[in-house]
mmCIF file of C-alpha atoms in Angstrom:
data_model
loop_
_atom_site.group_PDB
_atom_site.id
_atom_site.type_symbol
_atom_site.label_atom_id
_atom_site.label_comp_id
_atom_site.label_asym_id
_atom_site.label_seq_id
_atom_site.Cartn_x
_atom_site.Cartn_y
_atom_site.Cartn_z
ATOM 1 C CA MET S 804 -132.250 -210.330 -1.568
ATOM 2 C CA HIS S 805 -134.155 -212.294 -4.359
ATOM 3 C CA ILE S 806 -133.350 -211.724 -8.051
ATOM 4 C CA PHE S 807 -135.703 -212.190 -11.095
ATOM 5 C CA GLY S 808 -133.745 -212.871 -14.286
ATOM 6 C CA ALA S 809 -130.998 -215.189 -15.240
ATOM 7 C CA SER S 810 -128.892 -213.002 -17.733
ATOM 8 C CA GLY S 811 -125.767 -210.871 -18.165
ATOM 9 C CA HIS S 812 -127.408 -208.280 -16.483
ATOM 10 C CA SER S 813 -128.078 -210.467 -13.342
ATOM 11 C CA LYS S 814 -124.576 -211.467 -13.294
ATOM 12 C CA VAL S 815 -123.435 -207.819 -12.540
ATOM 13 C CA ILE S 816 -126.129 -207.561 -9.858
ATOM 14 C CA ILE S 817 -125.089 -210.718 -8.425
ATOM 15 C CA ASP S 818 -121.431 -209.383 -8.235
ATOM 16 C CA ILE S 819 -122.551 -206.070 -6.704
ATOM 17 C CA LEU S 820 -124.429 -207.941 -4.006
ATOM 18 C CA ASN S 821 -121.455 -210.046 -3.239
ATOM 19 C CA LEU S 822 -119.384 -206.993 -2.884
ATOM 20 C CA SER S 823 -121.844 -205.285 -0.724
ATOM 21 C CA GLY S 824 -122.130 -208.298 1.662
ATOM 22 C CA VAL S 825 -125.728 -208.903 0.808
ATOM 23 C CA SER S 826 -126.936 -212.456 0.663
ATOM 24 C CA ILE S 827 -128.800 -213.860 -2.276
ATOM 25 C CA SER S 828 -131.889 -215.640 -1.058
ATOM 26 C CA ALA S 829 -132.998 -216.991 -4.532
ATOM 27 C CA ILE S 830 -132.873 -216.584 -8.307
ATOM 28 C CA TRP S 831 -136.007 -216.824 -10.347
ATOM 29 C CA ASP S 832 -136.434 -217.026 -14.030
ATOM 30 C CA ASP S 833 -139.186 -217.818 -16.432
ATOM 31 C CA ASN S 834 -137.086 -219.840 -18.943
ATOM 32 C CA PRO S 835 -137.701 -223.597 -18.186
ATOM 33 C CA ASP S 836 -134.443 -224.470 -19.800
ATOM 34 C CA VAL S 837 -132.425 -222.672 -17.241
ATOM 35 C CA LYS S 838 -131.936 -224.787 -14.217
ATOM 36 C CA SER S 839 -129.239 -223.049 -12.318
ATOM 37 C CA PHE S 840 -127.276 -219.798 -12.742
ATOM 38 C CA CYS S 841 -124.017 -218.659 -11.265
ATOM 39 C CA GLY S 842 -124.009 -221.557 -8.895
ATOM 40 C CA PHE S 843 -127.439 -220.962 -7.534
ATOM 41 C CA PRO S 844 -130.409 -223.169 -8.511
ATOM 42 C CA ILE S 845 -133.353 -221.536 -10.198
ATOM 43 C CA SER S 846 -136.181 -221.464 -7.579
ATOM 44 C CA GLY S 847 -138.960 -221.056 -10.161
ATOM 45 C CA ASN S 848 -140.883 -218.830 -12.481
ATOM 46 C CA LEU S 849 -143.098 -215.717 -12.352
ATOM 47 C CA GLU S 850 -146.137 -217.696 -11.208
ATOM 48 C CA ARG S 851 -144.146 -219.359 -8.481
ATOM 49 C CA ILE S 852 -142.675 -216.397 -6.939
ATOM 50 C CA LYS S 853 -145.914 -214.793 -6.641
ATOM 51 C CA SER S 854 -146.992 -217.281 -4.088
ATOM 52 C CA HIS S 855 -143.549 -217.121 -2.233
ATOM 53 C CA GLN S 856 -142.654 -215.068 0.738
ATOM 54 C CA VAL S 857 -140.129 -212.516 -0.553
ATOM 55 C CA ASP S 858 -138.279 -210.079 1.723
ATOM 56 C CA GLU S 859 -136.717 -207.922 -1.263
ATOM 57 C CA LEU S 860 -136.501 -208.422 -4.857
ATOM 58 C CA ILE S 861 -134.598 -206.835 -7.907
ATOM 59 C CA ILE S 862 -135.760 -207.287 -11.314
ATOM 60 C CA ALA S 863 -132.611 -208.072 -13.189
ATOM 61 C CA ILE S 864 -133.636 -207.542 -16.845
ATOM 62 C CA GLY S 865 -132.529 -205.023 -19.052
ATOM 63 C CA SER S 866 -135.444 -204.420 -20.966
ATOM 64 C CA ASN S 867 -137.430 -201.434 -19.817
ATOM 65 C CA SER S 868 -140.866 -202.615 -21.074
ATOM 66 C CA ILE S 869 -140.380 -206.111 -19.374
ATOM 67 C CA ARG S 870 -139.107 -204.699 -16.119
ATOM 68 C CA LYS S 871 -142.254 -202.501 -15.936
ATOM 69 C CA LYS S 872 -144.613 -205.436 -16.901
ATOM 70 C CA LEU S 873 -142.955 -207.541 -14.036
ATOM 71 C CA ALA S 874 -142.973 -204.598 -11.445
ATOM 72 C CA THR S 875 -146.690 -204.180 -12.124
ATOM 73 C CA GLU S 876 -147.445 -207.863 -11.798
ATOM 74 C CA LEU S 877 -145.064 -208.640 -8.671
ATOM 75 C CA HIS S 878 -146.558 -207.278 -5.407
ATOM 76 C CA VAL S 879 -143.472 -207.710 -3.257
ATOM 77 C CA PRO S 880 -141.001 -205.197 -1.656
ATOM 78 C CA PHE S 881 -138.351 -204.171 -4.153
ATOM 79 C CA GLY S 882 -134.827 -203.483 -3.037
ATOM 80 C CA THR S 883 -132.224 -201.105 -4.188
ATOM 81 C CA VAL S 884 -128.603 -202.140 -5.284
ATOM 82 C CA MET S 885 -125.766 -199.929 -5.294
ATOM 83 C CA HIS S 886 -122.098 -200.798 -6.185
ATOM 84 C CA PRO S 887 -119.840 -199.859 -3.337
ATOM 85 C CA LYS S 888 -117.883 -197.648 -5.897
ATOM 86 C CA SER S 889 -120.951 -195.629 -6.886
ATOM 87 C CA ILE S 890 -121.295 -192.109 -5.626
ATOM 88 C CA VAL S 891 -124.563 -190.704 -4.623
ATOM 89 C CA ALA S 892 -124.830 -187.235 -3.320
ATOM 90 C CA GLU S 893 -126.489 -186.958 0.131
ATOM 91 C CA ALA S 894 -129.158 -184.729 -1.400
ATOM 92 C CA ALA S 895 -130.051 -187.039 -4.061
ATOM 93 C CA ARG S 896 -132.858 -189.849 -3.922
ATOM 94 C CA VAL S 897 -132.690 -193.331 -5.471
ATOM 95 C CA LEU S 898 -136.094 -194.893 -5.283
ATOM 96 C CA SER S 899 -136.833 -198.842 -4.901
ATOM 97 C CA GLY S 900 -136.091 -201.386 -7.651
ATOM 98 C CA SER S 901 -132.960 -199.288 -9.046
ATOM 99 C CA VAL S 902 -129.557 -200.363 -9.777
ATOM 100 C CA LEU S 903 -126.329 -198.475 -9.757
ATOM 101 C CA MET S 904 -123.277 -199.987 -11.342
ATOM 102 C CA ALA S 905 -119.599 -199.469 -10.573
ATOM 103 C CA ASN S 906 -118.296 -195.799 -10.909
ATOM 104 C CA VAL S 907 -121.827 -194.313 -11.316
ATOM 105 C CA VAL S 908 -122.078 -190.772 -9.878
ATOM 106 C CA VAL S 909 -125.378 -189.074 -9.084
ATOM 107 C CA ASN S 910 -125.142 -185.494 -7.924
ATOM 108 C CA ALA S 911 -127.129 -183.100 -5.619
ATOM 109 C CA ASP S 912 -130.965 -182.920 -5.761
ATOM 110 C CA THR S 913 -131.410 -185.531 -8.328
ATOM 111 C CA LEU S 914 -134.235 -188.023 -8.219
ATOM 112 C CA ILE S 915 -133.704 -191.502 -9.669
ATOM 113 C CA GLY S 916 -137.059 -193.146 -9.942
ATOM 114 C CA GLU S 917 -138.131 -196.735 -9.626
ATOM 115 C CA HIS S 918 -136.513 -199.728 -11.474
ATOM 116 C CA VAL S 919 -133.897 -197.504 -13.015
ATOM 117 C CA ILE S 920 -130.628 -198.932 -14.409
ATOM 118 C CA LEU S 921 -127.644 -196.464 -14.075
ATOM 119 C CA ASN S 922 -125.058 -198.547 -15.959
ATOM 120 C CA THR S 923 -121.199 -198.636 -15.485
ATOM 121 C CA SER S 924 -119.455 -195.126 -15.263
ATOM 122 C CA CYS S 925 -122.415 -193.116 -16.358
ATOM 123 C CA SER S 926 -123.116 -189.828 -14.506
ATOM 124 C CA VAL S 927 -126.191 -187.875 -13.665
ATOM 125 C CA ASP S 928 -125.600 -184.246 -12.579
ATOM 126 C CA HIS S 929 -127.375 -182.031 -10.090
ATOM 127 C CA ASP S 930 -131.160 -181.194 -10.183
ATOM 128 C CA CYS S 931 -132.139 -184.038 -12.717
ATOM 129 C CA THR S 932 -135.152 -186.038 -12.737
ATOM 130 C CA ILE S 933 -134.909 -189.760 -14.182
ATOM 131 C CA ASP S 934 -138.299 -191.207 -14.355
ATOM 132 C CA ASN S 935 -139.131 -194.947 -13.702
ATOM 133 C CA PHE S 936 -137.847 -197.770 -15.673
ATOM 134 C CA VAL S 937 -135.254 -195.821 -17.447
ATOM 135 C CA HIS S 938 -131.907 -197.387 -18.426
ATOM 136 C CA ILE S 939 -128.737 -195.086 -18.947
ATOM 137 C CA SER S 940 -125.926 -197.111 -20.365
ATOM 138 C CA PRO S 941 -122.320 -197.032 -19.756
ATOM 139 C CA GLN S 942 -120.304 -193.852 -19.922
ATOM 140 C CA ALA S 943 -123.222 -191.611 -20.591
ATOM 141 C CA GLY S 944 -123.113 -188.157 -19.215
ATOM 142 C CA ILE S 945 -126.274 -186.394 -18.192
ATOM 143 C CA ALA S 946 -125.708 -182.614 -17.377
ATOM 144 C CA GLY S 947 -127.695 -180.590 -14.807
ATOM 145 C CA ASN S 948 -131.504 -179.886 -14.747
ATOM 146 C CA VAL S 949 -132.192 -182.795 -17.271
ATOM 147 C CA GLN S 950 -135.487 -184.652 -17.262
ATOM 148 C CA VAL S 951 -135.719 -188.042 -18.608
ATOM 149 C CA GLY S 952 -139.208 -189.778 -19.139
ATOM 150 C CA GLU S 953 -140.468 -193.021 -18.164
ATOM 151 C CA GLY S 954 -138.904 -196.192 -20.041
ATOM 152 C CA THR S 955 -136.410 -194.150 -21.997
ATOM 153 C CA HIS S 956 -133.220 -195.900 -23.085
ATOM 154 C CA ILE S 957 -130.020 -193.720 -23.218
ATOM 155 C CA GLY S 958 -127.330 -195.552 -25.085
ATOM 156 C CA ILE S 959 -123.546 -195.962 -24.394
ATOM 157 C CA GLY S 960 -121.573 -192.664 -24.521
ATOM 158 C CA VAL S 961 -124.497 -190.266 -24.936
ATOM 159 C CA ASN S 962 -123.994 -186.735 -23.813
ATOM 160 C CA VAL S 963 -127.016 -184.742 -22.870
ATOM 161 C CA ILE S 964 -126.461 -180.923 -22.283
ATOM 162 C CA GLN S 965 -128.022 -179.168 -19.346
ATOM 163 C CA GLY S 966 -131.665 -178.237 -19.216
ATOM 164 C CA VAL S 967 -132.999 -180.659 -21.970
ATOM 165 C CA LYS S 968 -136.183 -182.516 -21.498
ATOM 166 C CA ILE S 969 -136.266 -186.212 -23.003
ATOM 167 C CA GLY S 970 -139.702 -187.630 -23.315
ATOM 168 C CA ALA S 971 -141.227 -191.067 -22.335
ATOM 169 C CA TRP S 972 -139.968 -194.318 -24.122
ATOM 170 C CA ALA S 973 -137.634 -192.586 -26.278
ATOM 171 C CA THR S 974 -134.483 -194.259 -27.569
ATOM 172 C CA ILE S 975 -131.049 -192.224 -27.640
ATOM 173 C CA GLY S 976 -128.473 -194.171 -29.813
ATOM 174 C CA ALA S 977 -125.235 -194.811 -28.667
ATOM 175 C CA GLY S 978 -122.745 -191.830 -29.096
ATOM 176 C CA THR S 979 -125.556 -189.424 -29.577
ATOM 177 C CA VAL S 980 -125.159 -185.547 -28.402
ATOM 178 C CA VAL S 981 -128.594 -184.303 -27.272
ATOM 179 C CA ILE S 982 -128.738 -180.471 -27.559
ATOM 180 C CA ARG S 983 -132.552 -180.127 -27.774
ATOM 181 C CA ASP S 984 -135.689 -181.495 -26.237
ATOM 182 C CA VAL S 985 -136.724 -184.966 -27.407
ATOM 183 C CA PRO S 986 -140.521 -185.972 -27.678
ATOM 184 C CA ASP S 987 -142.024 -189.207 -26.346
ATOM 185 C CA TYR S 988 -141.179 -192.261 -28.339
ATOM 186 C CA ALA S 989 -138.600 -190.511 -30.600
ATOM 187 C CA VAL S 990 -135.400 -192.421 -31.767
ATOM 188 C CA VAL S 991 -132.430 -189.920 -31.745
ATOM 189 C CA VAL S 992 -129.024 -190.523 -33.190
ATOM 190 C CA GLY S 993 -125.928 -188.437 -34.223
ATOM 191 C CA ASN S 994 -124.073 -185.321 -33.269
ATOM 192 C CA PRO S 995 -126.027 -183.341 -33.043
ATOM 193 C CA GLY S 996 -128.924 -185.610 -32.230
ATOM 194 C CA ARG S 997 -131.710 -185.794 -34.739
ATOM 195 C CA ILE S 998 -134.953 -187.769 -34.941
ATOM 196 C CA ILE S 999 -134.758 -190.722 -37.401
ATOM 197 C CA LYS S 1000 -137.989 -192.538 -36.289
ATOM 198 C CA TYR S 1001 -140.330 -193.138 -33.405
ATOM 199 C CA ASN S 1002 -140.901 -196.222 -31.341
ATOM 200 C CA ARG S 1003 -144.183 -198.092 -31.606
ATOM 201 C CA ILE S 1004 -146.636 -196.974 -29.009
#
């Protein structure tokens, strides 16, 4: 597995790959000041990896918008990383490029899109659709039949009740309780969640 990104998020992915017995072929990063990371030499930047033969790659960058930009530019096979202590229902689907951290639970008939981050101890219940480039932070709980649009960031400890639709590129602040639908680009905080502003389009 190749990894693009030398950051804290990448450290967690490296640990998961080690626990899973998956060998790391190379680590890539655009920061010219970073020469090595977690004992691995940096193999090069974005332009260099474009001309390199890559078997599978994970984009190890927390920013949803940057992950989307890189996924669009890199024409390589993307892998999927799942911690050995994550639980994914047999009837659930996890698409390429996505990462599931320790103690994540994904229940039946849920679809996890491409390049999604399901962070430590979050849960996504049955019949949910989590679109591409979403990040669900640690200890967030998503009830059944919830839809989360592309690029949305759900903060640490968020709770989302069943049947809610959250739009694209929204931000749900830490600890928020979402009890009603959220439009695209909205920034929602509090209990119950309320819109305080909109992200720039």
